[in-house]
PDB file of C-alpha atoms in Angstrom:
ATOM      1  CA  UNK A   1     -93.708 -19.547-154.929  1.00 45.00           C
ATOM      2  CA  UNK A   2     -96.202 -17.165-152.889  1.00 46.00           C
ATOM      3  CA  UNK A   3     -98.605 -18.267-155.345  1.00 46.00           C
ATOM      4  CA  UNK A   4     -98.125 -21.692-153.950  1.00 46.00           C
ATOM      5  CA  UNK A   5     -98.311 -21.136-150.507  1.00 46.00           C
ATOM      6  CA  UNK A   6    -101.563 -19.150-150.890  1.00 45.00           C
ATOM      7  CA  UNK A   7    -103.019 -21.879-152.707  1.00 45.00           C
ATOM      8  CA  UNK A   8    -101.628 -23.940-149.780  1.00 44.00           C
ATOM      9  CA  UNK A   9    -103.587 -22.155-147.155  1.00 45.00           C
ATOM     10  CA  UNK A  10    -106.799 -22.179-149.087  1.00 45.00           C
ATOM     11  CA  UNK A  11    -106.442 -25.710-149.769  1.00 43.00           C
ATOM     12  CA  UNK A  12    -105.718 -26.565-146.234  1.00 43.00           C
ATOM     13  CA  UNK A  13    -109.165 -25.246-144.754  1.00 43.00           C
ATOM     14  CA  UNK A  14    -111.092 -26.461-147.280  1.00 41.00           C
ATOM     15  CA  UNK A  15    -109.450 -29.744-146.411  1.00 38.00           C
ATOM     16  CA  UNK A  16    -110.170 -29.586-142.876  1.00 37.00           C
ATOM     17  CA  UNK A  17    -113.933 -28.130-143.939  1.00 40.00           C
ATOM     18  CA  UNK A  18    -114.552 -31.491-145.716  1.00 39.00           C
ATOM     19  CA  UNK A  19    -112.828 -33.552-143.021  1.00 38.00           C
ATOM     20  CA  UNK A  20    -115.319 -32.034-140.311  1.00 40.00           C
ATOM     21  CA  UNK A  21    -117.986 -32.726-142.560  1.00 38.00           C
ATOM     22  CA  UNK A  22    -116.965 -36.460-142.317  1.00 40.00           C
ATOM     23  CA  UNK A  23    -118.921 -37.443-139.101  1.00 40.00           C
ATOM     24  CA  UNK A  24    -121.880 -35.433-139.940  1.00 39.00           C
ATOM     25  CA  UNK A  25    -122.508 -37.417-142.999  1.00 37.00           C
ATOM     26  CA  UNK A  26    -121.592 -40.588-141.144  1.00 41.00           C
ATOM     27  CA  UNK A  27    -124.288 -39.254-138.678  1.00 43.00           C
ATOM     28  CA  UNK A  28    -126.769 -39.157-141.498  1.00 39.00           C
ATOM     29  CA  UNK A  29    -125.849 -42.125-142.654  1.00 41.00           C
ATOM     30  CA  UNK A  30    -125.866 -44.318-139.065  1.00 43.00           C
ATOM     31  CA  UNK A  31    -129.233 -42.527-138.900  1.00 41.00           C
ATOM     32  CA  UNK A  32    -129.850 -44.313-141.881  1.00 44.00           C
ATOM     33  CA  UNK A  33    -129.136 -47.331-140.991  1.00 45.00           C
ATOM     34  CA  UNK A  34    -130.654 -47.211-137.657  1.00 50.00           C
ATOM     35  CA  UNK A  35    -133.967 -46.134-139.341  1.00 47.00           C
ATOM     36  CA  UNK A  36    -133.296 -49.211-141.610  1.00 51.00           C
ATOM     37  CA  UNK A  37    -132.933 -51.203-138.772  1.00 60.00           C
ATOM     38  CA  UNK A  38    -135.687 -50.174-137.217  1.00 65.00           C
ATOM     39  CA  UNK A  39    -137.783 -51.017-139.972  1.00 71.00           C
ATOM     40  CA  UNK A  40    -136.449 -54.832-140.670  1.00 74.00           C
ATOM     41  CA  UNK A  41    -136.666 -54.953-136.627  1.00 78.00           C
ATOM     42  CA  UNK A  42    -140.541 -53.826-136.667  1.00 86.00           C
ATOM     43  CA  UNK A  43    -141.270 -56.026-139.920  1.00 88.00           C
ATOM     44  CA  UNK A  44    -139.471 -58.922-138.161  1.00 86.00           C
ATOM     45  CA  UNK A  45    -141.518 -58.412-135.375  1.00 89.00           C
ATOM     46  CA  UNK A  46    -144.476 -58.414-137.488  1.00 92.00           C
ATOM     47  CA  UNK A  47    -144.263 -61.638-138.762  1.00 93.00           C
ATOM     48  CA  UNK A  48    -143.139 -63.536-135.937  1.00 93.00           C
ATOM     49  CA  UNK A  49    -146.921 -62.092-134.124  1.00 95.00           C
ATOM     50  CA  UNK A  50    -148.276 -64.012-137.280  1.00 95.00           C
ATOM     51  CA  UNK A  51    -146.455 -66.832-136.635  1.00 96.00           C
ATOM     52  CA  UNK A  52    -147.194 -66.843-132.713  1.00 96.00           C
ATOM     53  CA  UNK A  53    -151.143 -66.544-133.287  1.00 97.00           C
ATOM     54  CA  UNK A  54    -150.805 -69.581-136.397  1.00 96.00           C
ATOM     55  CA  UNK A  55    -149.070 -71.661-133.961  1.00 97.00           C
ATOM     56  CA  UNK A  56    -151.476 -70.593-130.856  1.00 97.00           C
ATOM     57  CA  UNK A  57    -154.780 -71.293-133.145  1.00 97.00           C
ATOM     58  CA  UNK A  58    -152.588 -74.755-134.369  1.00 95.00           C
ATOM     59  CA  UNK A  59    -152.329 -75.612-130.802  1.00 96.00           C
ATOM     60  CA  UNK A  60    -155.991 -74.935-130.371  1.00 96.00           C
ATOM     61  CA  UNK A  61    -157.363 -77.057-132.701  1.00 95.00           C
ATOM     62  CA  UNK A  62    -155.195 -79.559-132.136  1.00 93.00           C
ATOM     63  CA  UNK A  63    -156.366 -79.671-128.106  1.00 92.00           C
ATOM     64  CA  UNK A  64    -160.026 -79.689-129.415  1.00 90.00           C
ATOM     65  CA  UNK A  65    -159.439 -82.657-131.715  1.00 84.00           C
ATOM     66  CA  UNK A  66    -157.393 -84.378-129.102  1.00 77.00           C
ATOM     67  CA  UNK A  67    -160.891 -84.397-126.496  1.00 72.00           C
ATOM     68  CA  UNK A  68    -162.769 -85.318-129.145  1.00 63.00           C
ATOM     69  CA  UNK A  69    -160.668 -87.944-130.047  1.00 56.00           C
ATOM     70  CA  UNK A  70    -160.579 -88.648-126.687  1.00 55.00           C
ATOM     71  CA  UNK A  71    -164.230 -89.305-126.004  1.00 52.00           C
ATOM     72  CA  UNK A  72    -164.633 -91.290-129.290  1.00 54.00           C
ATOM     73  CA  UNK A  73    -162.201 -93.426-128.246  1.00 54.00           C
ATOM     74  CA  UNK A  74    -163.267 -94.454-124.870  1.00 55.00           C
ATOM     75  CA  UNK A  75    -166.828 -95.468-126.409  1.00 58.00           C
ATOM     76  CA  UNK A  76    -165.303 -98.262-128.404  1.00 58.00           C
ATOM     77  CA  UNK A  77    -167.649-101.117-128.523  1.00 66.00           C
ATOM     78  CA  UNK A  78    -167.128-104.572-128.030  1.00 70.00           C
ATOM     79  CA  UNK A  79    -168.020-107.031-130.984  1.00 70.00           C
ATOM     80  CA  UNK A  80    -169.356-110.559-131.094  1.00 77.00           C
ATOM     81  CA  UNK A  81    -167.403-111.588-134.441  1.00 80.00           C
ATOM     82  CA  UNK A  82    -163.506-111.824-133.789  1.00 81.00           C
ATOM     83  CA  UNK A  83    -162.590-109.894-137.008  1.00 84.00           C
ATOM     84  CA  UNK A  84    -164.855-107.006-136.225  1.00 82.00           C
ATOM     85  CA  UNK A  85    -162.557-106.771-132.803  1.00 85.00           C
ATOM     86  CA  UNK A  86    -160.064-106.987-134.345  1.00 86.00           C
ATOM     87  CA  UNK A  87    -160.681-104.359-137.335  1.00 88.00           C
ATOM     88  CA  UNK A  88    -161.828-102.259-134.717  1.00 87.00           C
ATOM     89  CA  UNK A  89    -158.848-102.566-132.214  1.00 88.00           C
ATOM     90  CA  UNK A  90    -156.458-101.997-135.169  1.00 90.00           C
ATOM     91  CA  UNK A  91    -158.371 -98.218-136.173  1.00 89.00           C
ATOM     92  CA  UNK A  92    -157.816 -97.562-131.869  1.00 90.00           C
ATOM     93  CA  UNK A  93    -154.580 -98.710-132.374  1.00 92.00           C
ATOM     94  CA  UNK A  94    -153.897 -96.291-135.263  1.00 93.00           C
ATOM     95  CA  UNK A  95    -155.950 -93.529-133.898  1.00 90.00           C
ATOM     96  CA  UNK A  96    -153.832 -93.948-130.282  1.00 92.00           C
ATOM     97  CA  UNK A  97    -150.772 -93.207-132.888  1.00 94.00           C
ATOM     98  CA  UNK A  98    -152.530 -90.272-134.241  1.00 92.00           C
ATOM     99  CA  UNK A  99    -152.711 -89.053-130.974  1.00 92.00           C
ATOM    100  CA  UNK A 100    -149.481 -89.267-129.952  1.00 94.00           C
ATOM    101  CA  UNK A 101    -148.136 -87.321-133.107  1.00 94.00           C
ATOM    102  CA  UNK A 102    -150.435 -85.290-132.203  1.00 95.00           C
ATOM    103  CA  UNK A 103    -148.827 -84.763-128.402  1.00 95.00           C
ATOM    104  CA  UNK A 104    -145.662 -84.354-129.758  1.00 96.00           C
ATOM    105  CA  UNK A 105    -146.296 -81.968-132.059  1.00 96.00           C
ATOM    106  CA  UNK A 106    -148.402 -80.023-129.142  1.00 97.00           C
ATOM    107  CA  UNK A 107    -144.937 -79.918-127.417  1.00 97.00           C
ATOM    108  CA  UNK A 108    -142.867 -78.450-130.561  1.00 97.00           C
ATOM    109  CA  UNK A 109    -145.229 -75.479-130.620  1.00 98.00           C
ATOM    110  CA  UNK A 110    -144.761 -74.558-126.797  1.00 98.00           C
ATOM    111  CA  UNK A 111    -141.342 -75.138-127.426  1.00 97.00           C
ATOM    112  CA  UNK A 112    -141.817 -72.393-130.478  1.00 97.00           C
ATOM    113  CA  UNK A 113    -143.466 -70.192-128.150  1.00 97.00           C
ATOM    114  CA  UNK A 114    -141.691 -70.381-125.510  1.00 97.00           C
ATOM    115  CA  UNK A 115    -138.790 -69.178-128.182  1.00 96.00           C
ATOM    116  CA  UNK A 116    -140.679 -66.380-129.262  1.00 96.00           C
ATOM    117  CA  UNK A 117    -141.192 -65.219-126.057  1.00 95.00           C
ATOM    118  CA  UNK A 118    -137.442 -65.369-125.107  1.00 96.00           C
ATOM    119  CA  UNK A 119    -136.325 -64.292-128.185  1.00 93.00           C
ATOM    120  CA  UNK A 120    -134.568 -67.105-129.614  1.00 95.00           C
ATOM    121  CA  UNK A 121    -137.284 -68.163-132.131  1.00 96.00           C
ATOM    122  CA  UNK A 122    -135.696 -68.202-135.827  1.00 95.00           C
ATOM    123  CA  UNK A 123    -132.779 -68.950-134.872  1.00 96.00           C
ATOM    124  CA  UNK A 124    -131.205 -71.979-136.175  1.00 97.00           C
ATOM    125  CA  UNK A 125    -130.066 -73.924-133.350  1.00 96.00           C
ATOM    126  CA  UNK A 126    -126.189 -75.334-135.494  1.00 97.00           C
ATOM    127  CA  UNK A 127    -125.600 -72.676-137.237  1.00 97.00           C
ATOM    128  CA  UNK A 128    -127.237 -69.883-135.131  1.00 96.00           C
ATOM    129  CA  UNK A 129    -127.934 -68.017-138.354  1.00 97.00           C
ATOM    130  CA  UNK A 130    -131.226 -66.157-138.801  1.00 96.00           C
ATOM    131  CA  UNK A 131    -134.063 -68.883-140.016  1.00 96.00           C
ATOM    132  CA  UNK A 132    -135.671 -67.227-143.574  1.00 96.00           C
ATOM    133  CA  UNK A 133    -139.070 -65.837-142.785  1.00 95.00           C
ATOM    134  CA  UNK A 134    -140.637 -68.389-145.584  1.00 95.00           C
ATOM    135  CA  UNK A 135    -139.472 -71.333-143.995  1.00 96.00           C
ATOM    136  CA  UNK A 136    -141.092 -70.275-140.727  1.00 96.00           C
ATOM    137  CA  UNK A 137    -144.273 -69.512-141.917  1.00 95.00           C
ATOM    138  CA  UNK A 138    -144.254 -73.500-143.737  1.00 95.00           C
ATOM    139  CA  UNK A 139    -142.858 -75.121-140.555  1.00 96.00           C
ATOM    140  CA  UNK A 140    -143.284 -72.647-137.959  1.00 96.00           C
ATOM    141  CA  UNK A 141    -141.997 -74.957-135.059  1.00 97.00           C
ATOM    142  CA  UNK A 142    -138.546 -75.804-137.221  1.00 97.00           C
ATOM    143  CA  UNK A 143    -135.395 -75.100-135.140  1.00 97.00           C
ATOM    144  CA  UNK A 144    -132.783 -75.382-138.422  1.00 97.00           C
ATOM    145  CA  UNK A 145    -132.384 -73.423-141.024  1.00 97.00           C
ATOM    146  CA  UNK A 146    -133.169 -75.028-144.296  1.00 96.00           C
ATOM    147  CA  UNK A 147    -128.803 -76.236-145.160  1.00 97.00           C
ATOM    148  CA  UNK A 148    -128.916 -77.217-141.642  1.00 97.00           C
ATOM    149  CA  UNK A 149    -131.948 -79.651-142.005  1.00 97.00           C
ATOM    150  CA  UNK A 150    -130.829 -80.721-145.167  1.00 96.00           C
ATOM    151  CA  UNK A 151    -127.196 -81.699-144.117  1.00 96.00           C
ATOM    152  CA  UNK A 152    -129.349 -83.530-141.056  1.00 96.00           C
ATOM    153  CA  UNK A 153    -131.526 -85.576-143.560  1.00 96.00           C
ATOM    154  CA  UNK A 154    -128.588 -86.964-145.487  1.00 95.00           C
ATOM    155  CA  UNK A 155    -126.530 -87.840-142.649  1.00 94.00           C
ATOM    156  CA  UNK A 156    -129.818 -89.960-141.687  1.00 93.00           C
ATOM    157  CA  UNK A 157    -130.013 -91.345-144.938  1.00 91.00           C
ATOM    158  CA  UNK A 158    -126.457 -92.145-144.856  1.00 84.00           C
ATOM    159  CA  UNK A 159    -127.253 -94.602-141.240  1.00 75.00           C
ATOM    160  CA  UNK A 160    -130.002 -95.958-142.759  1.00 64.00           C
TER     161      UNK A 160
END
């Protein structure tokens, strides 16, 4: 029985060793974490500055094209023969719808950058999940994450 009891008492602070121990390992290991963290957080960061200078030099072009387009258009000739009008009115009438495409999609990347610069960009706006790095970098003004655009499409091709 003393036997016991001694066995108790060295058990006991061993126990009590091991339980202080705890938090100092879970220390380590938030530590861990945090460094972890830290990393996805700086990678993250990372890639959407590549994203934010594709869509700025996108938005670039685009603007360039758009005066060019611009002053190409407004030097339309007229022509004596009626079909040669009309071919030509029909190529302003298509490049007018190029334009406009164009203007929206000029919109969609403010709208991207103005999410970048608030912090919201990547996030998919129904399911608020985190939008997949690959899928920004192929549509880097996309606001749904690729289930959420999917589940859009079919509903659309369910109306149709």
């Amino acid at each position: 029985m003393l036997r016991r009891d001694s066995e108790r008492t060295k058990s006991a602070p061993s126990r009590r060793a091991s339980l202080s121990r705890q938090p100092a390992l879970q220390d380590r290991s938030s530590r861990g974490s945090q460094a972890a963290n830290s990393s996805s957080t700086s990678t993250r960061d990372a890639q959407l500055q590549e994203i934010r200078h594709e869509l700025e030099r996108q938005r670039a072009e685009l603007l360039e094209e758009a005066g060019v387009g611009f002053v190409q258009q407004s030097k339309t000739p007229a022509f004596p023969d009626v079909s040669d009008q009309a071919t030509a009115e029909a190529d302003q009438h298509f490049a007018m719808r190029i334009r406009e495409r164009e203007r929206k999609l000029i919109k969609k990347i403010d709208e991207a950058l103005s999410r970048i610069a608030a912090g919201t960009y990547g996030i998919c706006e129904v399911c608020g999940e985190e939008i997949p790095f690959p899928r920004l970098k192929a549509r880097p003004v996309t606001t749904l994450c690729i289930e959420c655009k999917t589940r859009q499409e079919e509903q659309e091709n369910g109306r149709r």
